[in-house]
Short mmCIF file of C-alpha atoms and ligand atoms in Angstrom, two decimals:
data_model
loop_
_atom_site.label_atom_id
_atom_site.label_comp_id
_atom_site.label_asym_id
_atom_site.label_seq_id
_atom_site.Cartn_x
_atom_site.Cartn_y
_atom_site.Cartn_z
CA UNK A 1 72.13 62.18 277.63
CA UNK A 2 73.62 61.81 281.09
CA UNK A 3 76.66 63.52 282.52
CA UNK A 4 76.54 61.37 285.67
CA UNK A 5 80.05 60.83 286.96
CA UNK A 6 80.86 57.33 288.17
CA UNK A 7 83.58 56.53 290.75
CA UNK A 8 86.12 53.75 291.19
CA UNK A 9 85.40 51.19 293.93
CA UNK A 10 88.37 50.58 296.21
CA UNK A 11 88.21 48.88 299.60
CA UNK A 12 84.42 49.03 299.61
CA UNK A 13 84.29 52.80 299.07
CA UNK A 14 83.51 55.03 296.09
CA UNK A 15 86.72 56.76 295.05
CA UNK A 16 86.46 59.76 292.70
CA UNK A 17 89.02 60.44 289.97
CA UNK A 18 90.24 63.71 288.52
CA UNK A 19 89.68 62.59 284.95
CA UNK A 20 86.69 60.95 283.27
CA UNK A 21 85.80 59.91 279.73
CA UNK A 22 82.35 59.56 278.13
CA UNK A 23 80.68 56.20 277.57
CA UNK A 24 78.60 56.24 274.39
CA UNK A 25 75.22 54.61 273.71
CA UNK A 26 75.85 52.79 270.40
CA UNK A 27 72.18 53.07 269.38
CA UNK A 28 72.09 56.88 269.56
CA UNK A 29 75.62 58.26 269.93
CA UNK A 30 74.54 59.94 273.19
CA UNK A 31 76.58 59.89 276.40
CA UNK A 32 75.38 57.31 278.92
CA UNK A 33 77.64 58.51 281.74
CA UNK A 34 81.19 59.51 282.57
CA UNK A 35 83.67 56.77 283.40
CA UNK A 36 86.39 57.37 286.00
CA UNK A 37 89.95 57.22 284.66
CA UNK A 38 92.16 55.63 287.34
CA UNK A 39 95.73 56.70 288.02
CA UNK A 40 98.57 54.32 288.72
CA UNK A 41 98.41 55.24 292.43
CA UNK A 42 94.74 54.31 292.49
CA UNK A 43 95.57 50.94 290.95
CA UNK A 44 98.16 50.45 293.70
CA UNK A 45 95.52 51.25 296.35
CA UNK A 46 93.10 48.76 294.78
CA UNK A 47 95.77 46.03 294.74
CA UNK A 48 96.65 46.77 298.39
CA UNK A 49 92.97 46.62 299.36
CA UNK A 50 92.51 43.31 297.52
CA UNK A 51 95.60 41.86 299.25
CA UNK A 52 94.44 42.93 302.72
CA UNK A 53 90.94 41.58 302.09
CA UNK A 54 92.29 38.29 300.71
CA UNK A 55 94.38 37.68 303.84
CA UNK A 56 91.19 37.79 305.95
CA UNK A 57 88.81 36.23 303.38
CA UNK A 58 90.90 33.11 302.90
CA UNK A 59 90.60 32.38 306.63
CA UNK A 60 86.81 32.51 306.97
CA UNK A 61 85.03 29.13 306.98
CA UNK A 62 84.27 27.86 303.48
CA UNK A 63 80.54 27.99 304.30
CA UNK A 64 80.81 31.79 304.52
CA UNK A 65 82.23 32.05 301.02
CA UNK A 66 79.49 29.74 299.70
CA UNK A 67 76.86 31.88 301.43
CA UNK A 68 78.42 35.00 299.90
CA UNK A 69 77.98 33.56 296.38
CA UNK A 70 74.31 32.85 297.12
CA UNK A 71 73.86 36.34 298.58
CA UNK A 72 75.47 37.81 295.45
CA UNK A 73 72.90 35.96 293.32
CA UNK A 74 70.04 37.36 295.41
CA UNK A 75 71.48 40.89 295.26
CA UNK A 76 71.75 40.65 291.47
CA UNK A 77 68.17 39.40 291.16
CA UNK A 78 67.00 42.33 293.28
CA UNK A 79 68.74 44.84 290.96
CA UNK A 80 68.41 42.92 287.70
CA UNK A 81 66.16 45.39 285.89
CA UNK A 82 68.30 48.41 286.73
CA UNK A 83 71.48 46.59 285.66
CA UNK A 84 69.90 45.26 282.46
CA UNK A 85 68.92 48.80 281.50
CA UNK A 86 72.49 50.01 282.00
CA UNK A 87 73.87 47.12 279.91
CA UNK A 88 71.46 47.98 277.09
CA UNK A 89 72.35 51.67 277.26
CA UNK A 90 76.12 51.20 277.08
CA UNK A 91 76.41 47.90 275.17
CA UNK A 92 73.46 48.24 272.79
CA UNK A 93 71.99 44.74 273.13
CA UNK A 94 68.21 44.52 273.52
CA UNK A 95 66.53 44.20 276.90
CA UNK A 96 64.67 41.15 275.63
CA UNK A 97 65.49 37.95 273.74
CA UNK A 98 69.10 36.88 274.24
CA UNK A 99 69.86 40.40 275.46
CA UNK A 100 70.56 42.13 278.76
CA UNK A 101 67.79 40.54 280.89
CA UNK A 102 69.06 37.15 279.72
CA UNK A 103 72.60 38.23 280.63
CA UNK A 104 71.56 39.21 284.17
CA UNK A 105 69.73 35.90 284.60
CA UNK A 106 72.97 34.13 283.69
CA UNK A 107 74.95 36.21 286.23
CA UNK A 108 72.71 35.07 289.10
CA UNK A 109 72.68 31.45 287.87
CA UNK A 110 76.48 31.34 287.69
CA UNK A 111 76.75 32.72 291.23
CA UNK A 112 74.35 30.07 292.59
CA UNK A 113 76.15 27.26 290.79
CA UNK A 114 79.60 28.44 291.96
CA UNK A 115 78.35 28.39 295.57
CA UNK A 116 77.96 24.63 295.33
CA UNK A 117 81.39 23.80 293.92
CA UNK A 118 83.85 21.97 296.18
CA UNK A 119 87.61 21.54 296.14
CA UNK A 120 88.18 19.03 298.94
CA UNK A 121 91.60 18.05 300.24
CA UNK A 122 92.76 14.98 298.26
CA UNK A 123 94.55 12.18 300.02
CA UNK A 124 97.22 10.95 297.58
CA UNK A 125 98.81 8.38 299.84
CA UNK A 126 98.03 7.04 303.31
CA UNK A 127 100.09 3.96 304.27
CA UNK A 128 102.87 2.76 306.55
CA UNK A 129 105.33 5.07 304.75
CA UNK A 130 103.28 8.13 305.53
CA UNK A 131 100.44 10.33 304.40
CA UNK A 132 100.43 12.79 301.55
CA UNK A 133 97.62 15.27 301.01
CA UNK A 134 96.99 17.74 298.20
CA UNK A 135 95.72 21.09 299.45
CA UNK A 136 94.56 24.00 297.32
CA UNK A 137 95.15 27.59 298.42
CA UNK A 138 93.68 30.77 296.92
CA UNK A 139 96.01 32.34 294.37
CA UNK A 140 96.05 35.71 296.18
CA UNK A 141 95.18 38.83 294.18
CA UNK A 142 93.46 38.29 290.82
CA UNK A 143 93.49 40.97 288.11
CA UNK A 144 90.49 40.77 285.76
CA UNK A 145 90.32 42.51 282.38
CA UNK A 146 87.05 42.24 280.49
CA UNK A 147 85.74 43.03 276.96
CA UNK A 148 82.62 44.91 275.87
CA UNK A 149 80.45 42.17 274.37
CA UNK A 150 79.03 40.40 277.48
CA UNK A 151 80.30 42.85 280.11
CA UNK A 152 78.49 41.48 283.16
CA UNK A 153 78.54 37.77 282.33
CA UNK A 154 82.27 37.89 281.82
CA UNK A 155 83.09 39.88 284.93
CA UNK A 156 81.03 37.40 286.95
CA UNK A 157 82.91 34.51 285.33
CA UNK A 158 86.17 36.18 286.35
CA UNK A 159 85.39 37.12 289.94
CA UNK A 160 83.17 34.30 291.21
CA UNK A 161 85.93 31.65 291.40
CA UNK A 162 88.16 34.19 293.20
CA UNK A 163 85.45 35.00 295.74
CA UNK A 164 84.57 31.32 296.20
CA UNK A 165 88.20 30.26 296.83
CA UNK A 166 89.33 33.22 299.02
CA UNK A 167 91.24 35.59 296.73
CA UNK A 168 90.83 39.35 296.33
CA UNK A 169 90.00 40.86 292.93
CA UNK A 170 90.85 44.03 291.00
CA UNK A 171 88.67 44.45 287.91
CA UNK A 172 89.33 46.61 284.88
CA UNK A 173 86.24 46.66 282.64
CA UNK A 174 86.36 47.57 278.95
CA UNK A 175 86.46 51.37 278.56
CA UNK A 176 83.51 50.94 276.17
CA UNK A 177 81.17 49.30 278.73
CA UNK A 178 82.48 50.09 282.23
CA UNK A 179 79.42 51.59 283.93
CA UNK A 180 77.39 48.41 284.38
CA UNK A 181 80.42 46.71 285.98
CA UNK A 182 80.88 49.59 288.43
CA UNK A 183 77.20 49.45 289.38
CA UNK A 184 77.24 45.61 289.61
CA UNK A 185 80.17 45.69 292.01
CA UNK A 186 78.42 48.36 294.13
CA UNK A 187 75.46 46.00 294.34
CA UNK A 188 77.42 42.88 295.26
CA UNK A 189 79.66 44.76 297.70
CA UNK A 190 76.56 45.15 299.87
CA UNK A 191 76.98 41.44 300.73
CA UNK A 192 80.81 41.10 300.63
CA UNK A 193 83.55 42.22 303.02
CA UNK A 194 85.17 45.45 301.84
CA UNK A 195 88.14 45.08 299.51
CA UNK A 196 87.38 41.58 298.23
CA UNK A 197 86.21 43.08 294.92
CA UNK A 198 87.59 46.41 293.62
CA UNK A 199 87.03 48.19 290.31
CA UNK A 200 89.46 50.48 288.55
CA UNK A 201 88.58 51.72 285.09
CA UNK A 202 90.57 53.47 282.42
CA UNK A 203 92.17 52.92 279.05
CA UNK A 204 94.28 50.11 277.67
CA UNK A 205 97.45 51.22 279.50
CA UNK A 206 95.74 50.54 282.82
CA UNK A 207 95.47 46.92 281.67
CA UNK A 208 99.18 46.87 280.97
CA UNK A 209 99.98 48.32 284.42
CA UNK A 210 97.90 45.52 285.94
CA UNK A 211 99.67 42.79 283.96
CA UNK A 212 103.03 44.15 285.13
CA UNK A 213 101.96 44.78 288.73
CA UNK A 214 104.04 42.86 291.28
CA UNK A 215 101.10 42.76 293.71
CA UNK A 216 98.85 40.79 291.35
CA UNK A 217 99.33 37.01 291.32
CA UNK A 218 97.05 35.99 288.46
CA UNK A 219 95.50 37.65 285.44
CA UNK A 220 92.23 36.47 283.98
CA UNK A 221 91.57 38.07 280.63
CA UNK A 222 88.81 37.82 278.05
CA UNK A 223 89.34 39.65 274.80
CA UNK A 224 91.21 39.50 271.54
CA UNK A 225 94.15 37.18 270.88
CA UNK A 226 96.34 40.22 270.09
CA UNK A 227 95.73 41.72 273.54
CA UNK A 228 96.10 38.28 275.16
CA UNK A 229 99.63 38.06 273.74
CA UNK A 230 100.47 41.50 275.17
CA UNK A 231 99.15 40.52 278.60
CA UNK A 232 101.16 37.32 278.54
CA UNK A 233 104.30 39.29 277.67
CA UNK A 234 103.67 41.96 280.35
CA UNK A 235 102.98 39.24 282.94
CA UNK A 236 106.20 37.37 282.25
CA UNK A 237 108.48 39.37 284.55
CA UNK A 238 106.31 38.57 287.58
CA UNK A 239 105.45 35.01 286.41
CA UNK A 240 101.73 35.51 286.91
CA UNK A 241 99.26 32.66 286.59
CA UNK A 242 97.12 33.24 283.48
CA UNK A 243 93.70 32.33 282.23
CA UNK A 244 93.26 33.74 278.72
CA UNK A 245 89.91 33.48 276.91
CA UNK A 246 90.66 34.89 273.48
CA UNK A 247 89.23 35.32 270.02
CA UNK A 248 87.39 32.69 268.03
CA UNK A 249 86.66 32.05 264.37
CA UNK A 250 84.34 29.11 264.90
CA UNK A 251 83.37 26.93 261.97
CA UNK A 252 80.14 25.00 261.60
CA UNK A 253 79.93 22.06 259.20
CA UNK A 254 76.51 21.01 257.88
CA UNK A 255 76.48 17.36 256.76
CA UNK A 256 74.59 16.35 253.61
CA UNK A 257 71.90 14.50 255.62
CA UNK A 258 70.88 17.60 257.65
CA UNK A 259 67.36 19.02 257.40
CA UNK A 260 67.66 22.75 256.57
CA UNK A 261 64.27 23.62 258.09
CA UNK A 262 65.08 21.80 261.33
CA UNK A 263 68.48 23.44 261.83
CA UNK A 264 67.88 26.99 260.60
CA UNK A 265 66.94 28.49 263.98
CA UNK A 266 70.00 26.96 265.67
CA UNK A 267 72.26 28.13 262.84
CA UNK A 268 70.89 31.65 262.95
CA UNK A 269 71.25 32.11 266.70
CA UNK A 270 74.59 30.33 266.72
CA UNK A 271 75.86 33.02 264.36
CA UNK A 272 73.89 36.13 265.31
CA UNK A 273 73.59 35.93 269.11
CA UNK A 274 74.54 39.38 270.45
CA UNK A 275 74.81 40.54 266.83
CA UNK A 276 77.66 38.10 266.20
CA UNK A 277 79.72 39.85 268.89
CA UNK A 278 80.28 36.65 270.83
CA UNK A 279 83.60 34.86 271.12
CA UNK A 280 82.09 31.43 270.47
CA UNK A 281 79.61 32.46 267.76
CA UNK A 282 79.42 30.57 264.48
CA UNK A 283 81.58 32.67 262.15
CA UNK A 284 82.10 30.39 259.11
CA UNK A 285 79.39 28.06 257.83
CA UNK A 286 80.49 25.16 255.60
CA UNK A 287 77.60 23.61 253.65
CA UNK A 288 77.58 20.81 251.07
CA UNK A 289 76.83 21.75 247.45
CA UNK A 290 73.62 19.69 247.63
CA UNK A 291 72.16 21.77 250.50
CA UNK A 292 73.72 25.16 249.70
CA UNK A 293 70.68 26.86 248.14
CA UNK A 294 68.18 25.40 250.60
CA UNK A 295 70.18 26.49 253.66
CA UNK A 296 70.85 29.95 252.27
CA UNK A 297 67.12 30.38 251.54
CA UNK A 298 66.07 29.18 255.00
CA UNK A 299 68.56 31.51 256.70
CA UNK A 300 67.38 34.52 254.69
CA UNK A 301 63.73 33.70 255.46
CA UNK A 302 64.48 33.38 259.20
CA UNK A 303 66.67 36.49 259.32
CA UNK A 304 64.07 38.60 257.52
CA UNK A 305 61.78 38.30 260.57
CA UNK A 306 64.36 39.71 263.02
CA UNK A 307 63.81 43.29 264.16
CA UNK A 308 67.02 45.30 264.48
CA UNK A 309 66.67 48.51 266.49
CA UNK A 310 67.27 50.42 269.69
CA UNK A 311 67.55 47.82 272.45
CA UNK A 312 65.28 49.85 274.74
CA UNK A 313 62.30 49.04 272.51
CA UNK A 314 60.70 45.91 273.94
CA UNK A 315 60.24 44.25 270.51
CA UNK A 316 63.85 44.73 269.36
CA UNK A 317 65.64 41.42 268.80
CA UNK A 318 69.09 42.64 267.73
CA UNK A 319 70.69 46.01 268.53
CA UNK A 320 73.54 48.00 267.00
CA UNK A 321 77.18 46.98 266.71
CA UNK A 322 78.83 48.11 269.94
CA UNK A 323 81.38 50.66 268.74
CA UNK A 324 82.70 52.62 265.79
CA UNK A 325 85.86 50.56 265.37
CA UNK A 326 83.94 47.28 265.27
CA UNK A 327 81.40 48.77 262.86
CA UNK A 328 84.23 49.85 260.54
CA UNK A 329 85.80 46.37 260.73
CA UNK A 330 82.54 44.61 259.81
CA UNK A 331 81.98 47.01 256.91
CA UNK A 332 85.55 46.58 255.70
CA UNK A 333 85.33 42.77 255.72
CA UNK A 334 81.99 42.71 253.86
CA UNK A 335 83.20 45.27 251.30
CA UNK A 336 86.39 43.25 250.79
CA UNK A 337 84.38 40.04 250.25
CA UNK A 338 82.13 41.75 247.70
CA UNK A 339 85.17 43.15 245.87
CA UNK A 340 86.46 39.57 245.63
CA UNK A 341 83.24 38.14 244.19
CA UNK A 342 80.96 37.44 247.17
CA UNK A 343 77.20 37.83 246.77
CA UNK A 344 75.21 39.72 249.42
CA UNK A 345 72.07 37.59 249.82
CA UNK A 346 70.70 39.99 252.41
CA UNK A 347 71.98 42.97 254.36
CA UNK A 348 75.16 44.91 253.66
CA UNK A 349 74.88 48.62 252.84
CA UNK A 350 74.32 50.25 256.26
CA UNK A 351 72.28 53.46 256.09
CA UNK A 352 74.80 56.33 256.44
CA UNK A 353 72.10 58.70 257.71
CA UNK A 354 70.99 56.45 260.58
CA UNK A 355 72.40 57.52 263.96
CA UNK A 356 74.21 54.82 265.95
CA UNK A 357 76.26 51.89 264.70
CA UNK A 358 73.52 49.86 263.02
CA UNK A 359 74.72 47.23 260.57
CA UNK A 360 72.03 45.05 258.95
CA UNK A 361 71.94 41.28 259.42
CA UNK A 362 74.09 40.15 256.49
CA UNK A 363 74.34 36.78 254.77
CA UNK A 364 77.02 36.20 252.14
CA UNK A 365 77.41 33.44 249.54
CA UNK A 366 80.05 32.85 246.84
CA UNK A 367 82.57 33.18 249.64
CA UNK A 368 85.80 31.20 249.80
CA UNK A 369 88.56 30.52 252.27
CA UNK A 370 91.26 33.13 251.71
CA UNK A 371 88.75 36.00 251.79
CA UNK A 372 89.23 38.14 254.89
CA UNK A 373 85.62 37.62 256.05
CA UNK A 374 86.38 33.89 256.36
CA UNK A 375 89.98 34.01 257.58
CA UNK A 376 89.51 36.78 260.18
CA UNK A 377 87.11 37.03 263.11
CA UNK A 378 84.35 39.38 261.87
CA UNK A 379 82.74 39.78 265.34
CA UNK A 380 79.59 41.29 263.87
CA UNK A 381 76.25 40.46 262.23
CA UNK A 382 77.66 38.76 259.13
CA UNK A 383 77.61 35.08 258.21
CA UNK A 384 79.62 33.77 255.24
CA UNK A 385 78.23 30.55 253.72
CA UNK A 386 80.99 28.50 252.15
CA UNK A 387 80.41 25.52 249.81
CA UNK A 388 82.17 22.20 250.10
CA UNK A 389 82.13 18.96 248.10
CA UNK A 390 83.82 16.50 250.44
CA UNK A 391 83.46 16.31 254.24
CA UNK A 392 87.22 15.67 254.64
CA UNK A 393 87.91 18.90 252.79
CA UNK A 394 85.41 20.82 254.96
CA UNK A 395 87.06 19.48 258.11
CA UNK A 396 90.53 20.46 256.88
CA UNK A 397 89.31 23.99 256.09
CA UNK A 398 87.51 24.29 259.43
CA UNK A 399 90.74 23.35 261.22
CA UNK A 400 92.98 25.54 259.07
CA UNK A 401 92.67 28.45 261.49
CA UNK A 402 94.95 29.80 264.19
CA UNK A 403 91.85 29.91 266.42
CA UNK A 404 90.27 26.98 268.18
CA UNK A 405 87.51 28.17 270.49
CA UNK A 406 84.38 26.31 269.35
CA UNK A 407 82.99 24.38 266.41
CA UNK A 408 79.82 22.56 265.41
CA UNK A 409 78.47 19.76 263.24
CA UNK A 410 74.88 19.73 261.98
CA UNK A 411 73.36 16.39 260.97
CA UNK A 412 70.39 14.07 261.40
CA UNK A 413 72.84 11.27 262.23
CA UNK A 414 74.24 11.86 265.74
CA UNK A 415 76.88 9.11 265.49
CA UNK A 416 78.31 10.57 262.27
CA UNK A 417 78.22 14.06 263.78
CA UNK A 418 80.06 12.92 266.94
CA UNK A 419 82.81 11.32 264.88
CA UNK A 420 83.42 14.56 263.01
CA UNK A 421 82.98 16.84 266.05
CA UNK A 422 85.76 14.99 267.89
CA UNK A 423 88.12 15.86 265.01
CA UNK A 424 87.48 19.62 265.25
CA UNK A 425 90.47 21.41 266.80
CA UNK A 426 88.60 23.44 269.39
CA UNK A 427 87.82 23.61 273.10
CA UNK A 428 84.04 23.12 272.74
CA UNK A 429 82.28 21.15 270.02
CA UNK A 430 78.50 21.17 269.65
CA UNK A 431 76.16 18.91 267.67
CA UNK A 432 73.12 20.64 266.14
CA UNK A 433 73.80 23.73 268.26
CA UNK A 434 76.53 26.34 268.58
CA UNK A 435 77.90 28.56 271.34
CA UNK A 436 76.08 27.26 274.41
CA UNK A 437 77.99 27.69 277.67
CA UNK A 438 77.01 26.30 281.08
CA UNK A 439 78.40 26.94 284.58
CA UNK A 440 79.14 23.22 285.09
CA UNK A 441 81.07 22.65 281.84
CA UNK A 442 84.71 23.76 281.37
CA UNK A 443 85.03 26.36 278.61
CA UNK A 444 88.23 27.54 276.96
CA UNK A 445 90.12 27.67 273.70
CA UNK A 446 92.96 25.77 272.08
CA UNK A 447 95.62 27.21 269.73
CA UNK A 448 95.43 31.05 269.69
CA UNK A 449 92.00 31.04 271.35
CA UNK A 450 93.40 30.85 274.83
CA UNK A 451 95.05 29.18 277.74
CA UNK A 452 93.17 27.45 280.54
CA UNK A 453 89.45 27.02 281.16
CA UNK A 454 86.67 28.70 283.08
CA UNK A 455 83.60 27.15 284.80
CA UNK A 456 83.02 24.04 286.84
CA UNK A 457 85.58 22.45 289.11
CA UNK A 458 88.26 22.66 286.41
CA UNK A 459 87.77 26.42 286.21
CA UNK A 460 87.81 26.82 289.99
CA UNK A 461 91.14 24.99 290.24
CA UNK A 462 92.74 27.68 288.08
CA UNK A 463 92.22 30.15 290.93
CA UNK A 464 94.23 28.04 293.34
CA UNK A 465 97.82 26.98 293.89
CA UNK A 466 98.65 23.41 294.85
CA UNK A 467 100.44 22.48 298.05
CA UNK A 468 101.44 18.89 298.78
CA UNK A 469 101.58 18.11 302.49
CA UNK A 470 103.83 15.20 303.55
CA UNK A 471 103.43 13.61 306.99
CA UNK A 472 106.25 11.23 307.87
P1 NAD B 501 90.29 43.76 273.32
O1 NAD B 501 91.35 42.75 273.38
O2 NAD B 501 90.44 44.91 272.40
O3 NAD B 501 90.07 44.42 274.76
C1 NAD B 501 89.73 43.65 275.90
C2 NAD B 501 90.21 44.36 277.14
O4 NAD B 501 91.63 44.44 277.13
C3 NAD B 501 89.71 45.78 277.33
O5 NAD B 501 89.35 45.95 278.70
C4 NAD B 501 90.93 46.62 276.97
O6 NAD B 501 90.95 47.89 277.60
C5 NAD B 501 92.06 45.74 277.49
N1 NAD B 501 93.37 45.99 276.89
C6 NAD B 501 93.67 46.48 275.66
N2 NAD B 501 95.02 46.53 275.47
C7 NAD B 501 95.58 46.03 276.60
C8 NAD B 501 96.94 45.77 277.01
N3 NAD B 501 97.98 46.06 276.23
N4 NAD B 501 97.14 45.21 278.23
C9 NAD B 501 96.10 44.88 279.03
N5 NAD B 501 94.80 45.12 278.70
C10 NAD B 501 94.54 45.68 277.50
O7 NAD B 501 88.95 42.94 273.03
P2 NAD B 501 87.48 43.51 272.79
O8 NAD B 501 87.48 44.21 271.45
O9 NAD B 501 87.00 44.25 273.99
O10 NAD B 501 86.63 42.15 272.69
C11 NAD B 501 86.49 41.43 271.52
C12 NAD B 501 87.40 40.22 271.48
O11 NAD B 501 87.22 39.44 272.66
C13 NAD B 501 87.09 39.26 270.35
O12 NAD B 501 88.29 38.81 269.75
C14 NAD B 501 86.38 38.10 271.03
O13 NAD B 501 86.45 36.88 270.32
C15 NAD B 501 87.09 38.06 272.33
N6 NAD B 501 86.28 37.37 273.34
C16 NAD B 501 86.67 36.14 273.77
C17 NAD B 501 85.89 35.44 274.69
C18 NAD B 501 86.29 34.07 275.18
O14 NAD B 501 85.74 33.62 276.17
N7 NAD B 501 87.21 33.38 274.54
C19 NAD B 501 84.72 36.02 275.18
C20 NAD B 501 84.35 37.29 274.72
C21 NAD B 501 85.16 37.96 273.80
#
């Protein structure tokens, strides 16, 4: 139990607030620390600081911004263990496996990769009629709003392109996992000019104030599709640029020629990484009648070896669900499926006497499209296995979703898998894998899963405005 009060970070300084709210450890229910609750005036100060910093930062030589990204990576490496511990305490994920140490490793890797990206001036025309060049300028002040599932990865994904291209940033972390972001920004501010990165924390209305704020030029948001719609609406009056990375309900289709033993590990981690609380996790698994029993049995055997527990224990592989609301949603969707005829092959029935939000790894069969656990994003440790008879039918059902973040095809025949993967309506399609993201590959959703992409040169461009320069 810690009553440590955290501060906002504005213009390179710690700024206390009058009000705070507790941040809860989802494994124990104890308070991890007290999060500062920013006022509207404090948001204004953060936006002003980001603007002033941007006006200087955009003028430094590009090499300085590259060097800053590399210095950020080194600073993160030097504080990785401390930050990983804080992520585990407030988010719940384990220190080990695909948990908080893995997350911190990704943060440093993304910073190093972003240092090497280039957006050179493009010469569009150069002839007797004149010369036309395409220049890219930093967008100005970027507002970043993050969710609670991968708190540090996502805030890095939001701020690195802004830092690299010369903008200033104001970050609002999720009220459920704000402390690691505050500490991360303290750490990276040791190598950045003051005001380039600022953190204000608070409730959902702070996010709305940011989306409406006339001093912010672009919003980058990762979270649910419902909130994405609200941000888009609030940003309309000031015509902000938007990158929206929203919810997913990714389908995986196993083809009849797949080898259940060979694919089980990939299927399991595709679905259960971060306890299923991952935007691009496998959330609906379509399997042919002929392989249904074998795949279900392999998944149960694999899942039975996974230790669920407090993430601070070094041998824990999956932690608790992050918060009470998400726990209730997962329970509701499983209970609804069971009431409509689903079979719980393993899991279900969380222990009501256990402290924390622990929900067992759950695998469901006798599930059909139309049940809520298939049609809605469960965002928890539950995988519904859905039978199909014809591949065309499986493809139609996979695509019959308002979401379109990721999708996967599992097969021993790569050519057949490619053909089907290219017909999935989603921003990323994987063959014999699910959910992998890389700093050099654009990532984003189609349909209600988002607007725009992050990562790589395509992602960097979204943090710039285009200016065409004509020389007569
Ligand atoms: P959420 O939408 O509830 O909250 C995300 C953030 O938005 C929080 O910081 C919250 O305070 C803020 N917010 C809430 N209402 C707001 C408003 N009206 N205006 C501005 N900001 C507001 O999402 P969550 O529960 O934290 O995260 C889970 C969701 O995020 C899932 O749907 C998941 O699929 C999605 N997600 C998507 C990606 C992706 O890259 N596509 C990645 C991770 C998570």
